[in-house]
Short mmCIF file of C-alpha atoms in Angstrom, two decimals:
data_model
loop_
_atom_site.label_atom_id
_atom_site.label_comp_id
_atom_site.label_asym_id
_atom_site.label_seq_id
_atom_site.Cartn_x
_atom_site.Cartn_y
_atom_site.Cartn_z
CA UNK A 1179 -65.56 -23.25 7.79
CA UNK A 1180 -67.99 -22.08 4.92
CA UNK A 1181 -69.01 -24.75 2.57
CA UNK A 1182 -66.74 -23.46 -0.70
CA UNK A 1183 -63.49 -23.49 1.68
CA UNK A 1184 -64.13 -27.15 2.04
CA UNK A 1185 -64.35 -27.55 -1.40
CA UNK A 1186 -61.43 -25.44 -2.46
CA UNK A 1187 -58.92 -26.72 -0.23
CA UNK A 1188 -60.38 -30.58 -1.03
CA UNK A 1189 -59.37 -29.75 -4.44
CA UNK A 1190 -56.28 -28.71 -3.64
CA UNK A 1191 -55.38 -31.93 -1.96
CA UNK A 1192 -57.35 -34.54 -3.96
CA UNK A 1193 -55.10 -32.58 -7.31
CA UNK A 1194 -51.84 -32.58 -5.46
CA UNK A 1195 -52.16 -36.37 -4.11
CA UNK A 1196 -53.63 -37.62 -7.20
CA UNK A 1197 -50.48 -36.39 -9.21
CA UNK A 1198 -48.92 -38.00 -6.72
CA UNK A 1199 -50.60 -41.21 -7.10
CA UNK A 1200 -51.71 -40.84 -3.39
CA UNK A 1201 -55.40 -41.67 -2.22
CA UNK A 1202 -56.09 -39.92 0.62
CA UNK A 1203 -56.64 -42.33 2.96
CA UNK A 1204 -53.19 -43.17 2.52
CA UNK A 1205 -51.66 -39.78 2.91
CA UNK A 1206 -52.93 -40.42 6.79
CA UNK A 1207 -51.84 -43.48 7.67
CA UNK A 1208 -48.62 -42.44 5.84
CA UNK A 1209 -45.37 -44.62 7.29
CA UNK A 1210 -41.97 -45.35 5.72
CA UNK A 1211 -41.26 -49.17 4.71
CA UNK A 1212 -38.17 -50.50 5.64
CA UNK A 1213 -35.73 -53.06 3.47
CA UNK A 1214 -36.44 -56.63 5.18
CA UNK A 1215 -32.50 -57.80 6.33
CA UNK A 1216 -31.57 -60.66 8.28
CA UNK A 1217 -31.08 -60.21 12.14
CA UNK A 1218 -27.81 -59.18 13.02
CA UNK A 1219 -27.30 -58.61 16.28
CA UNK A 1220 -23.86 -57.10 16.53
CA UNK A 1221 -24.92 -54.38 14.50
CA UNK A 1222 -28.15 -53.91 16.60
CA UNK A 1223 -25.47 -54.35 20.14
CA UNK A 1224 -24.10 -50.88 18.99
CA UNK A 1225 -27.55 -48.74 19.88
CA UNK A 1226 -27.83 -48.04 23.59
CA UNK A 1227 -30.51 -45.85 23.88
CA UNK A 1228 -29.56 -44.30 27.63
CA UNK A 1229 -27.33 -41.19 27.36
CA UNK A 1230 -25.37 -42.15 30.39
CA UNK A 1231 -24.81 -45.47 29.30
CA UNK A 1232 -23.78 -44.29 25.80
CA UNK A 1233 -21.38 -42.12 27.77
CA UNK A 1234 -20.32 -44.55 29.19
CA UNK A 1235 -19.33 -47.12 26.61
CA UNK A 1236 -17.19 -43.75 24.72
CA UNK A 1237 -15.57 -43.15 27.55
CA UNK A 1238 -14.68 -46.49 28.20
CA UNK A 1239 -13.53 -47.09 24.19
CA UNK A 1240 -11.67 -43.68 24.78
CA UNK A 1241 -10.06 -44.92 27.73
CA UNK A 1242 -8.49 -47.46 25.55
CA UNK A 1243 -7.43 -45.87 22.67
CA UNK A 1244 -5.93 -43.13 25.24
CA UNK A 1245 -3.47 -46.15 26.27
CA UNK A 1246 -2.82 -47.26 23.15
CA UNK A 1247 -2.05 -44.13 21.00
CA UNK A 1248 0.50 -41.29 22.46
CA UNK A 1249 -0.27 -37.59 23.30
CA UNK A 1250 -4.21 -38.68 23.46
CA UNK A 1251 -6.36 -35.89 24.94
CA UNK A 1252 -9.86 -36.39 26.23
CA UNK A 1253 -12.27 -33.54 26.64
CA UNK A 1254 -15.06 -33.04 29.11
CA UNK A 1255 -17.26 -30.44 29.14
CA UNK A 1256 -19.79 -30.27 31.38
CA UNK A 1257 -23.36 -28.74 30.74
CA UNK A 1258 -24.92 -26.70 33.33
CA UNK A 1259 -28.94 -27.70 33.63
CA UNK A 1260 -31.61 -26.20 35.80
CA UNK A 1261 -34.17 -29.26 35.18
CA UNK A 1262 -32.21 -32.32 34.33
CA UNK A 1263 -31.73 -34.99 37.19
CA UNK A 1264 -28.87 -37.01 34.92
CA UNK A 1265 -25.28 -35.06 34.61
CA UNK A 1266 -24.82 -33.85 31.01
CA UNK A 1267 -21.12 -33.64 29.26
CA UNK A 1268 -20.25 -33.01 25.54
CA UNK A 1269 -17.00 -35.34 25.65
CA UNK A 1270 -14.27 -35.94 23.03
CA UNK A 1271 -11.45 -37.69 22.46
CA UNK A 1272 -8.19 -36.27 20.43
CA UNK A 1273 -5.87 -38.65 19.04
CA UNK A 1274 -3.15 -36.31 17.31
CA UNK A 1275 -1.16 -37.42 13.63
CA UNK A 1276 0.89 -40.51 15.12
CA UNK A 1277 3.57 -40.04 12.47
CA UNK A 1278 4.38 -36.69 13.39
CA UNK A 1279 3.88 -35.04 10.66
CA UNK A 1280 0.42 -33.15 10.80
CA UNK A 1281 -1.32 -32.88 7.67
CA UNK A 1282 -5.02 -33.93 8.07
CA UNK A 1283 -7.13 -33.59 11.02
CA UNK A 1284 -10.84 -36.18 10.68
CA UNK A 1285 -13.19 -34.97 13.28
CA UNK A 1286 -16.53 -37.10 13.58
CA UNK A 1287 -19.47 -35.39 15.84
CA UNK A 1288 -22.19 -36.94 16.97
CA UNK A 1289 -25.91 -35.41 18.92
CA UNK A 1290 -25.99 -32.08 17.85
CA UNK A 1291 -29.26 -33.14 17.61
CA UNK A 1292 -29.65 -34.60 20.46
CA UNK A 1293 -32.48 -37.07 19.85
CA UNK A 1294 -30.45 -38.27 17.03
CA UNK A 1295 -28.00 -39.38 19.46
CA UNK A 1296 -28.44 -42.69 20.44
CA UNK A 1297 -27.85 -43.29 16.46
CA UNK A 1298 -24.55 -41.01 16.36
CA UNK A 1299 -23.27 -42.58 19.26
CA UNK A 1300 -23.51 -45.80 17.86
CA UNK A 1301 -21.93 -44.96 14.56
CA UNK A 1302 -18.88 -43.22 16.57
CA UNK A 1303 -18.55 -46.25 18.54
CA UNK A 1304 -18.22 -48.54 16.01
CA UNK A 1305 -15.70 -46.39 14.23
CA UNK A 1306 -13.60 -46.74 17.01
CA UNK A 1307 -13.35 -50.17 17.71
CA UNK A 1308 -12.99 -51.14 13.96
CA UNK A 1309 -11.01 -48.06 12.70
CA UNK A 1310 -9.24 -46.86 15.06
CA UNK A 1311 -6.47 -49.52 15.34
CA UNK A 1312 -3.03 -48.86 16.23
CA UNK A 1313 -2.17 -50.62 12.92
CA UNK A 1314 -4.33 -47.95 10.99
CA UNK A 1315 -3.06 -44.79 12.93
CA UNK A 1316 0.75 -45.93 12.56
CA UNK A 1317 0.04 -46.66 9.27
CA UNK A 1318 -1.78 -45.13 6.42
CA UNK A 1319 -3.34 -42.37 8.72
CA UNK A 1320 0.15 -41.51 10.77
CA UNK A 1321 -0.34 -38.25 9.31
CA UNK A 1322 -3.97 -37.58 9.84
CA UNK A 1323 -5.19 -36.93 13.56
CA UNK A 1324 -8.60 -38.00 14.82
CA UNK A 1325 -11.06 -36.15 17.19
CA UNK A 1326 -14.12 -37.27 18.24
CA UNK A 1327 -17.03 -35.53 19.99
CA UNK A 1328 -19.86 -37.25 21.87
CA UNK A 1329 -22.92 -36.05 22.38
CA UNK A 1330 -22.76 -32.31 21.54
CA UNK A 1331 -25.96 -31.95 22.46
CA UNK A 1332 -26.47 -33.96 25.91
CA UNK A 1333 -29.45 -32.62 27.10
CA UNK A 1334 -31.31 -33.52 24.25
CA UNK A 1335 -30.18 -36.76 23.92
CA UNK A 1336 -30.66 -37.46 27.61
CA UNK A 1337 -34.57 -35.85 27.09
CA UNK A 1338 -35.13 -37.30 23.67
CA UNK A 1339 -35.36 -33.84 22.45
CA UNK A 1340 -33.94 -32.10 18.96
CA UNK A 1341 -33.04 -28.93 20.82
CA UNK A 1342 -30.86 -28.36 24.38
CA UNK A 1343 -32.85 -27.70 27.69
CA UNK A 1344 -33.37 -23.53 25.87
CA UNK A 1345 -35.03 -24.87 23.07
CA UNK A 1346 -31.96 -24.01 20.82
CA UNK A 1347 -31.31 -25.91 17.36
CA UNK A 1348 -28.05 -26.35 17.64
CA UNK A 1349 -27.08 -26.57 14.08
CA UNK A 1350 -28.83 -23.38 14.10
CA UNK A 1351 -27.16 -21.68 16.52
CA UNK A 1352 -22.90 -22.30 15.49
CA UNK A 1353 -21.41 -19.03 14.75
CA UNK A 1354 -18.24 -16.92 15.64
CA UNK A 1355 -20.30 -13.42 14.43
CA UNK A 1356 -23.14 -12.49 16.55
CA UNK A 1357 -24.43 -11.17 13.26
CA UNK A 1358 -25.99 -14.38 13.16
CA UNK A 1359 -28.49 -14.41 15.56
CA UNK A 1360 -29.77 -10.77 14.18
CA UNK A 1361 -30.79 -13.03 11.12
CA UNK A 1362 -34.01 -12.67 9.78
CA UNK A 1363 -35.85 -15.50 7.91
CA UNK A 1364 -38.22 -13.62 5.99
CA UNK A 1365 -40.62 -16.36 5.40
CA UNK A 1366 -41.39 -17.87 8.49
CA UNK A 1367 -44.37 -15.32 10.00
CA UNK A 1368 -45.87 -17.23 7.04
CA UNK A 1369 -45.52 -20.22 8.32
CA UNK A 1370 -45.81 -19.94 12.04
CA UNK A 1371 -49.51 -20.23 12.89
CA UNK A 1372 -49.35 -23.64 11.28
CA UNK A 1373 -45.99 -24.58 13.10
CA UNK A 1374 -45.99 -23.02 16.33
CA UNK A 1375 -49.66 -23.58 17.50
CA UNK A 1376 -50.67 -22.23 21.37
CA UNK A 1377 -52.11 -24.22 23.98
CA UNK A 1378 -51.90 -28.30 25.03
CA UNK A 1379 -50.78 -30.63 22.67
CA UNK A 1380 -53.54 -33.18 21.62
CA UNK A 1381 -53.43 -35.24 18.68
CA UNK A 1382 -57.34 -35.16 18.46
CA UNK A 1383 -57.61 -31.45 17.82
CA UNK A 1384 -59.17 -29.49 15.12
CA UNK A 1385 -55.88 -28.30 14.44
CA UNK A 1386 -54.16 -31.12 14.10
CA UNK A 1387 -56.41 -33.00 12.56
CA UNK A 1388 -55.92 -30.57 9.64
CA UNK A 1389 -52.72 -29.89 9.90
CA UNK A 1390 -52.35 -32.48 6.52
CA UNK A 1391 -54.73 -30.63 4.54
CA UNK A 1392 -53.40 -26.79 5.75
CA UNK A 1393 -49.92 -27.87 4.84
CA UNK A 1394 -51.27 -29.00 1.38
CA UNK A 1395 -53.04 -25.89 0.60
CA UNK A 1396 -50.08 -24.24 1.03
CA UNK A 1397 -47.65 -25.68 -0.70
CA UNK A 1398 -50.33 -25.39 -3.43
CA UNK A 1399 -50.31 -21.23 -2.79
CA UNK A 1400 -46.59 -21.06 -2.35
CA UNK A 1401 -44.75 -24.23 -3.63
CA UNK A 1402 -42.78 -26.32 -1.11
CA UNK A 1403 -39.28 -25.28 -1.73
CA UNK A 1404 -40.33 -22.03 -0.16
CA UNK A 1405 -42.08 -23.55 2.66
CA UNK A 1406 -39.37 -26.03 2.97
CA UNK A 1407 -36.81 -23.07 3.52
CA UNK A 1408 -38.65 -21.13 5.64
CA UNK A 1409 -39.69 -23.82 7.78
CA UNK A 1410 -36.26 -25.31 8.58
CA UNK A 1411 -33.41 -22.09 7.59
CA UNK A 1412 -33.45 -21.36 11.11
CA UNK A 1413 -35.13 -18.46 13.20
CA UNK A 1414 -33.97 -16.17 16.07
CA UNK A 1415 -37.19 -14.68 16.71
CA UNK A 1416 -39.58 -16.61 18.02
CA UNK A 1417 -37.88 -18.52 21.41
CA UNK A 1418 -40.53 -21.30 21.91
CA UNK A 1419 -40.97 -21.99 17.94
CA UNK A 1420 -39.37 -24.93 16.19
CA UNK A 1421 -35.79 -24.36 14.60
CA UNK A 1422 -35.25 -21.65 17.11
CA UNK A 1423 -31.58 -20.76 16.71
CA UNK A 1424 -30.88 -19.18 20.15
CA UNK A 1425 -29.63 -15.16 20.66
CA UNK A 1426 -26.57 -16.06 21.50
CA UNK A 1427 -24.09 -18.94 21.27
CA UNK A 1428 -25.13 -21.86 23.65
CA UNK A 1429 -22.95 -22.41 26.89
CA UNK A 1430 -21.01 -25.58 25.45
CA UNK A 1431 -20.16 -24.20 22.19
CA UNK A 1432 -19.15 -21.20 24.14
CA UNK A 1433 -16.76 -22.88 26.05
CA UNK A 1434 -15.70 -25.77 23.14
CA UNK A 1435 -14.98 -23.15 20.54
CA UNK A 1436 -11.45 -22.34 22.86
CA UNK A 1437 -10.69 -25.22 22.76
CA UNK A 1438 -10.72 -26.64 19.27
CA UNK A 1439 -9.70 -23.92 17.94
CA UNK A 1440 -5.68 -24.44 18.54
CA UNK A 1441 -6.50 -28.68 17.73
CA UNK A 1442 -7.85 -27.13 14.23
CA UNK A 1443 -5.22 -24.91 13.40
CA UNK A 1444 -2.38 -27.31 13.96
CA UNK A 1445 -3.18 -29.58 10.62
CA UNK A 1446 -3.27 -27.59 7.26
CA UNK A 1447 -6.26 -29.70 6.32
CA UNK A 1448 -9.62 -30.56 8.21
CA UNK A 1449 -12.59 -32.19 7.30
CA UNK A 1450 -15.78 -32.83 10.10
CA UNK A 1451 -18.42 -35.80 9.49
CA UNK A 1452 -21.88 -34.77 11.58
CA UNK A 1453 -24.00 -37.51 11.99
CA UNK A 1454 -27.46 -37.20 11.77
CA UNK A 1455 -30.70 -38.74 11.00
CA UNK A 1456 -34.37 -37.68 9.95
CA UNK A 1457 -34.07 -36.05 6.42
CA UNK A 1458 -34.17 -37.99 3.38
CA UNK A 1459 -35.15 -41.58 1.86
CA UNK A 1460 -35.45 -44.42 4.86
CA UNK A 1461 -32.69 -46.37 5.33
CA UNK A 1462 -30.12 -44.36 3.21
CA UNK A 1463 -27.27 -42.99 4.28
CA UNK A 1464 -27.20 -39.82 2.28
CA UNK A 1465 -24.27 -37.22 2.06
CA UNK A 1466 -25.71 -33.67 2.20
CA UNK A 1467 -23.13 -31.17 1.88
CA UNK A 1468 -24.13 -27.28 1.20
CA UNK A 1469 -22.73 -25.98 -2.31
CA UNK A 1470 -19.28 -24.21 -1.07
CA UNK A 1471 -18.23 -20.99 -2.64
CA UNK A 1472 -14.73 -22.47 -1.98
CA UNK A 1473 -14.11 -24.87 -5.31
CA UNK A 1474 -11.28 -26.04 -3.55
CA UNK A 1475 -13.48 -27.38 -0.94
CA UNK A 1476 -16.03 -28.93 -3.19
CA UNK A 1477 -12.66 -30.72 -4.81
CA UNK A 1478 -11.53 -31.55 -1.62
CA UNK A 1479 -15.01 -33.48 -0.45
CA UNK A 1480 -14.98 -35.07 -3.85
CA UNK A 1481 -11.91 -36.52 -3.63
CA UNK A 1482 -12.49 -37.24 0.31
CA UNK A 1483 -15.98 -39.25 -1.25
CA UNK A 1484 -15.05 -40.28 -4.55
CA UNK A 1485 -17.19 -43.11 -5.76
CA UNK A 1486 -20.06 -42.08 -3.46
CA UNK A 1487 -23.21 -39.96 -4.52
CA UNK A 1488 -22.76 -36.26 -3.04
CA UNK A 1489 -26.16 -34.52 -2.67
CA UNK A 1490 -24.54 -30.75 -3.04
CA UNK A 1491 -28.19 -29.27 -2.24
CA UNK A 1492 -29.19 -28.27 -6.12
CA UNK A 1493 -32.43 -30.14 -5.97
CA UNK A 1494 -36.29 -28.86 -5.03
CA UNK A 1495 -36.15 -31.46 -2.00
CA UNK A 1496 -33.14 -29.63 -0.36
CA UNK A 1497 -32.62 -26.35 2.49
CA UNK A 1498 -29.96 -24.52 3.59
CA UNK A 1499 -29.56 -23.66 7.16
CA UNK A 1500 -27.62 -20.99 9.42
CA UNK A 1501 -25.91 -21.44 11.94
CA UNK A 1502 -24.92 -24.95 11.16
CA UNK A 1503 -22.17 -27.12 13.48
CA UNK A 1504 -20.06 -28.54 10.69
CA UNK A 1505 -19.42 -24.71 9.04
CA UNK A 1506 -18.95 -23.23 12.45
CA UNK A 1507 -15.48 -25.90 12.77
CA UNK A 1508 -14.39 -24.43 9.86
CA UNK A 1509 -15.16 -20.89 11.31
CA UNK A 1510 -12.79 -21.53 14.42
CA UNK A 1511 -9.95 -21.68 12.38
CA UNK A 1512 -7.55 -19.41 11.62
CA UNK A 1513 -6.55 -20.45 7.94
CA UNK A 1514 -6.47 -23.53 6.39
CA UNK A 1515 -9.05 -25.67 4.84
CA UNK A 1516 -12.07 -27.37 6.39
CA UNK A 1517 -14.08 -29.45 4.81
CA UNK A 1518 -17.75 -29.68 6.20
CA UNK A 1519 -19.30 -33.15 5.68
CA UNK A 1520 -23.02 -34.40 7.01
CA UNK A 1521 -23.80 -38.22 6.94
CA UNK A 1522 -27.64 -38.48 7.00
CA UNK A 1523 -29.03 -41.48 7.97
CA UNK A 1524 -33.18 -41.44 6.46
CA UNK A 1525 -35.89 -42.13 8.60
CA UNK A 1526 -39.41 -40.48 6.92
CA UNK A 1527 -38.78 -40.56 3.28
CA UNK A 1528 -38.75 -36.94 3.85
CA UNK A 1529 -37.44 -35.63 0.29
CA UNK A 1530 -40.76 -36.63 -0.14
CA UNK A 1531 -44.20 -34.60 0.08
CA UNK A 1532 -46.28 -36.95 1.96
CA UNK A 1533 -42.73 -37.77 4.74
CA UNK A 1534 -42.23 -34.32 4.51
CA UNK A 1535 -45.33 -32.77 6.11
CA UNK A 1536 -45.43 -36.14 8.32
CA UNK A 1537 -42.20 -35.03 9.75
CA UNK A 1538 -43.05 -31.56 10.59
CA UNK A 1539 -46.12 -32.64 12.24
CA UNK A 1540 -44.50 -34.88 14.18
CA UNK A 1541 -41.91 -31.81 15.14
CA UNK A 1542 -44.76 -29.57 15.66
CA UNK A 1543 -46.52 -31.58 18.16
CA UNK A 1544 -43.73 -32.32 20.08
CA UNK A 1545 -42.41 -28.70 20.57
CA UNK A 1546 -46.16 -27.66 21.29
CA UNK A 1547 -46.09 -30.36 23.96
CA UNK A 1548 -42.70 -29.10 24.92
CA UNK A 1549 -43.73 -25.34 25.57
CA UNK A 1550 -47.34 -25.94 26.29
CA UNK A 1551 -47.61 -29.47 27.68
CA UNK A 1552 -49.83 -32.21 26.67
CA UNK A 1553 -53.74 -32.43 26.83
CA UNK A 1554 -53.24 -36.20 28.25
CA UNK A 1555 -51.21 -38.48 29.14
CA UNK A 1556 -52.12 -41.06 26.62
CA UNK A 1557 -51.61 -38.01 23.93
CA UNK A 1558 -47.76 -37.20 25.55
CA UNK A 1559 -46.99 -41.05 24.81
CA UNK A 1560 -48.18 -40.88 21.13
CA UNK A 1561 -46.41 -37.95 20.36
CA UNK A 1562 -43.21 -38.57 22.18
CA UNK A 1563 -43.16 -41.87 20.79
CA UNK A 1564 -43.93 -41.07 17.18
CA UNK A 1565 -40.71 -38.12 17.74
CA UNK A 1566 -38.23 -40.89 18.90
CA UNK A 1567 -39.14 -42.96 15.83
CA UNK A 1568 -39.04 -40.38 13.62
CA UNK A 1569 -35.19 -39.71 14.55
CA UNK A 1570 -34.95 -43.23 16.02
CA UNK A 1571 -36.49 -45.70 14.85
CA UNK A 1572 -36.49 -49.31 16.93
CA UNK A 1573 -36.90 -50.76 13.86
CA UNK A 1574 -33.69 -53.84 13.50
CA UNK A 1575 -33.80 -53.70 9.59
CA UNK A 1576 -33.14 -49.94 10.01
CA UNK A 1577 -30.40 -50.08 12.45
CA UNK A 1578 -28.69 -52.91 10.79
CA UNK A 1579 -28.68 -51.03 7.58
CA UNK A 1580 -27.28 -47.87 9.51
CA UNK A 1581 -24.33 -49.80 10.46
CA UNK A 1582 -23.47 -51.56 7.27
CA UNK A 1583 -23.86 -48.33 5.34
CA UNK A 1584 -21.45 -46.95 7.91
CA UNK A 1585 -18.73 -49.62 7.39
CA UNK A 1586 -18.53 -49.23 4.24
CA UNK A 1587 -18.83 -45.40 4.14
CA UNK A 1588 -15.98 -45.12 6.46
CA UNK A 1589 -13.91 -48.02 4.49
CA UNK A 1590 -14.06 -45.72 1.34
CA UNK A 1591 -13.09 -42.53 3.04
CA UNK A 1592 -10.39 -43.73 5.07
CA UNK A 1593 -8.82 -45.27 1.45
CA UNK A 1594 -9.60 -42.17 -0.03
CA UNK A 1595 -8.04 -39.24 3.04
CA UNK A 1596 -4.51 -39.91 2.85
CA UNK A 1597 -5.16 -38.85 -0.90
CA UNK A 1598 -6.76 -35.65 0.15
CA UNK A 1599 -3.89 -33.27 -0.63
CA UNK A 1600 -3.91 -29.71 1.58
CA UNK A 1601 -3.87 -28.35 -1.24
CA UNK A 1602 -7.69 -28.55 -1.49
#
């Protein structure tokens, strides 16, 4: 690289990290701080980080609430794999308006990204066993029916993986038009020799070794909120590139779509919570919800989270996406309301710059490891490693603060539902 390149592109990132207040030296060793809490190890007891054990410990719960609450329905769908020694399901668990009269339907999801998991799991778990008490569903929520779905994603949560055994983002890929998958993100040729690199992952590249100072250069040229988008809107395109949305609906959606459809329809009012985790300031739960053309909706998620900061996606530091799980519920319906809700549990500080490119080098390693394989062993166990921490991280002050955040999310919602008129 010619001697004035250098010097450009060091401009570039000594200007942008110095308004940042960023030395450079820091921008690599860049790593989220946690919030010091005291050890509490019944909220750590609720992450098991095995997918069969997780299934295990819903089913079991399930099993439970089936006896306890009539016309309970659980729901197994198996998920075909051609490389996967473990047996994948996406299960569920339907719990219909106890009262009789069916206003509200609450569905919480869980693994859509399937690394993220282990975390949605846990959260689903606990909500469960201190929510979903016969007192509760008798009582203040007799009219509101409950459906839970583990693990929508199983394959990725069994492989510690974002995307299923095709390399399909599922909250890319949720759509009842096939329109969707003719979708064309117009900026993401820009960005793909930087995010989809050929050949053997190895974390001591050329490439990647740069891959701090490319990124800065161009969000110089073209400002991150149009990187931002084009990196993580979704694509249909490229099949081994990150976000890849699929070309067609994947096999479990396929064959859940028939069968929520009818559990949807039969309450006037639905609202979904997805869990996730990745995006946004560590240890925060944050509520990102896409701007709906629908004001009634918007009302409706207001009143659902009154009290609570709603990030509605007006801000630089936000994306839209296509193809997304929670909108696709909605889609299944055949009138009604839906109300699409995402709990997003932080992890890389990633509304900033410096988590932000972190993040998606992180991502692009692992998918060029994924599609390419790995230059050494010793460089599969960094990246993999550094993956499941960025969606999972071990860390005890993060995972405590997951589930307290949870409690009390849920505590406020489930005051605020039975308020929730259909009318929204």
């Amino acid at each position: 690289m010619g001697g004035w390149i250098w010097r450009a592109l060091g401009g570039v990132v000594l200007f942008v990290l110095g308004a940042a207040g960023v030395s450079v030296w820091q921008f690599a060793s860049y790593a989220p701080q946690d919030i010091p809490l005291p050890e509490d190890r019944a909220a750590l007891a609720w992450f098991i980080d095995d997918y069969t054990q997780a299934r295990q410990d819903f089913l079991m719960r399930a099993e439970v609430l089936t006896r306890q609450m009539q016309g309970t329905r659980a729901i197994e769908i198996e998920v075909p794999s051609g490389s996967s020694t473990t047996e994948l399901f996406v299960d569920g668990l339907y719990i219909p308006a106890q009262g009789g009269d069916k206003r509200r339907l609450l569905v919480i999801s869980s693994g859509v990204h399937g690394v993220e998991g282990p975390t949605g799991s846990a959260v689903q778990r606990l909500f469960m066993h201190d929510f979903l008490t016969p007192e509760r569903l008798v009582g203040p929520l007799a009219d509101t029916g409950i459906l839970l779905l583990h693990a929508v994603n199983p394959y990725g949560f069994a492989h510690q993986r974002r995307f299923t055994e095709n390399n399909v983002d599922l909250n890319r890929n949720a759509s009842v038009d096939e329109a969707l998958y003719r979708t064309v993100n117009a900026g993401y040729p820009l960005v793909d020799p930087l995010i989809n690199p050929q050949g053997p992952a190895s974390t001591g590249s050329l490439g990647h070794r740069l891959f701090h100072l490319r990124s800065i250069a161009m969000i110089a040229q073209h400002g991150m909120p149009a990187l931002r988008q084009a990196v993580l809107q979704g694509q249909y395109q490229v099949p081994k590139g990150i976000y890849y949305g699929g070309r067609a609906l994947e096999s479990q959606l396929q064959t859940l779509g028939p069968i929520l459809a009818p559990i949807l329809d039969g309450y006037p009012l639905s609202m979904v919570i997805d869990l996730h985790t990745g995006y946004g300031e560590r240890g925060t739960l944050h509520l990102f919800f896409d701007p709906p053309e629908n004001p009634k909706v918007r009302q409706g998620l207001e009143a659902a989270f009154a009290g609570q900061r709603i990030d509605w996606g007006s801000g630089d530091d936000f994306y839209t996406v296509t193809g997304d799980f929670a909108g696709w519920l909605g889609q299944l319906r055949s009138g009604g309301t839906h109300l699409p809700a995402v709990f997003e549990y932080g992890t890389m500080d990633s509304q900033k710059t410096l988590g932000s490119i972190k993040s998606l080098h992180i991502t692009v390693l692992e998918n060029q490891g994924a599609q390419h394989g790995y230059a050494s062993p010793a460089d599969e166990e960094r990246i993999r490693r550094a993956y499941r921490e960025m969606f999972y991280p071990s860390s005890p002050h993060w995972r405590t603060k997951v589930i307290r955040d949870s409690q009390s999310m849920f505590q406020t919602v489930l005051a605020n539902w039975p308020r929730v008129g259909a009318e929204h």
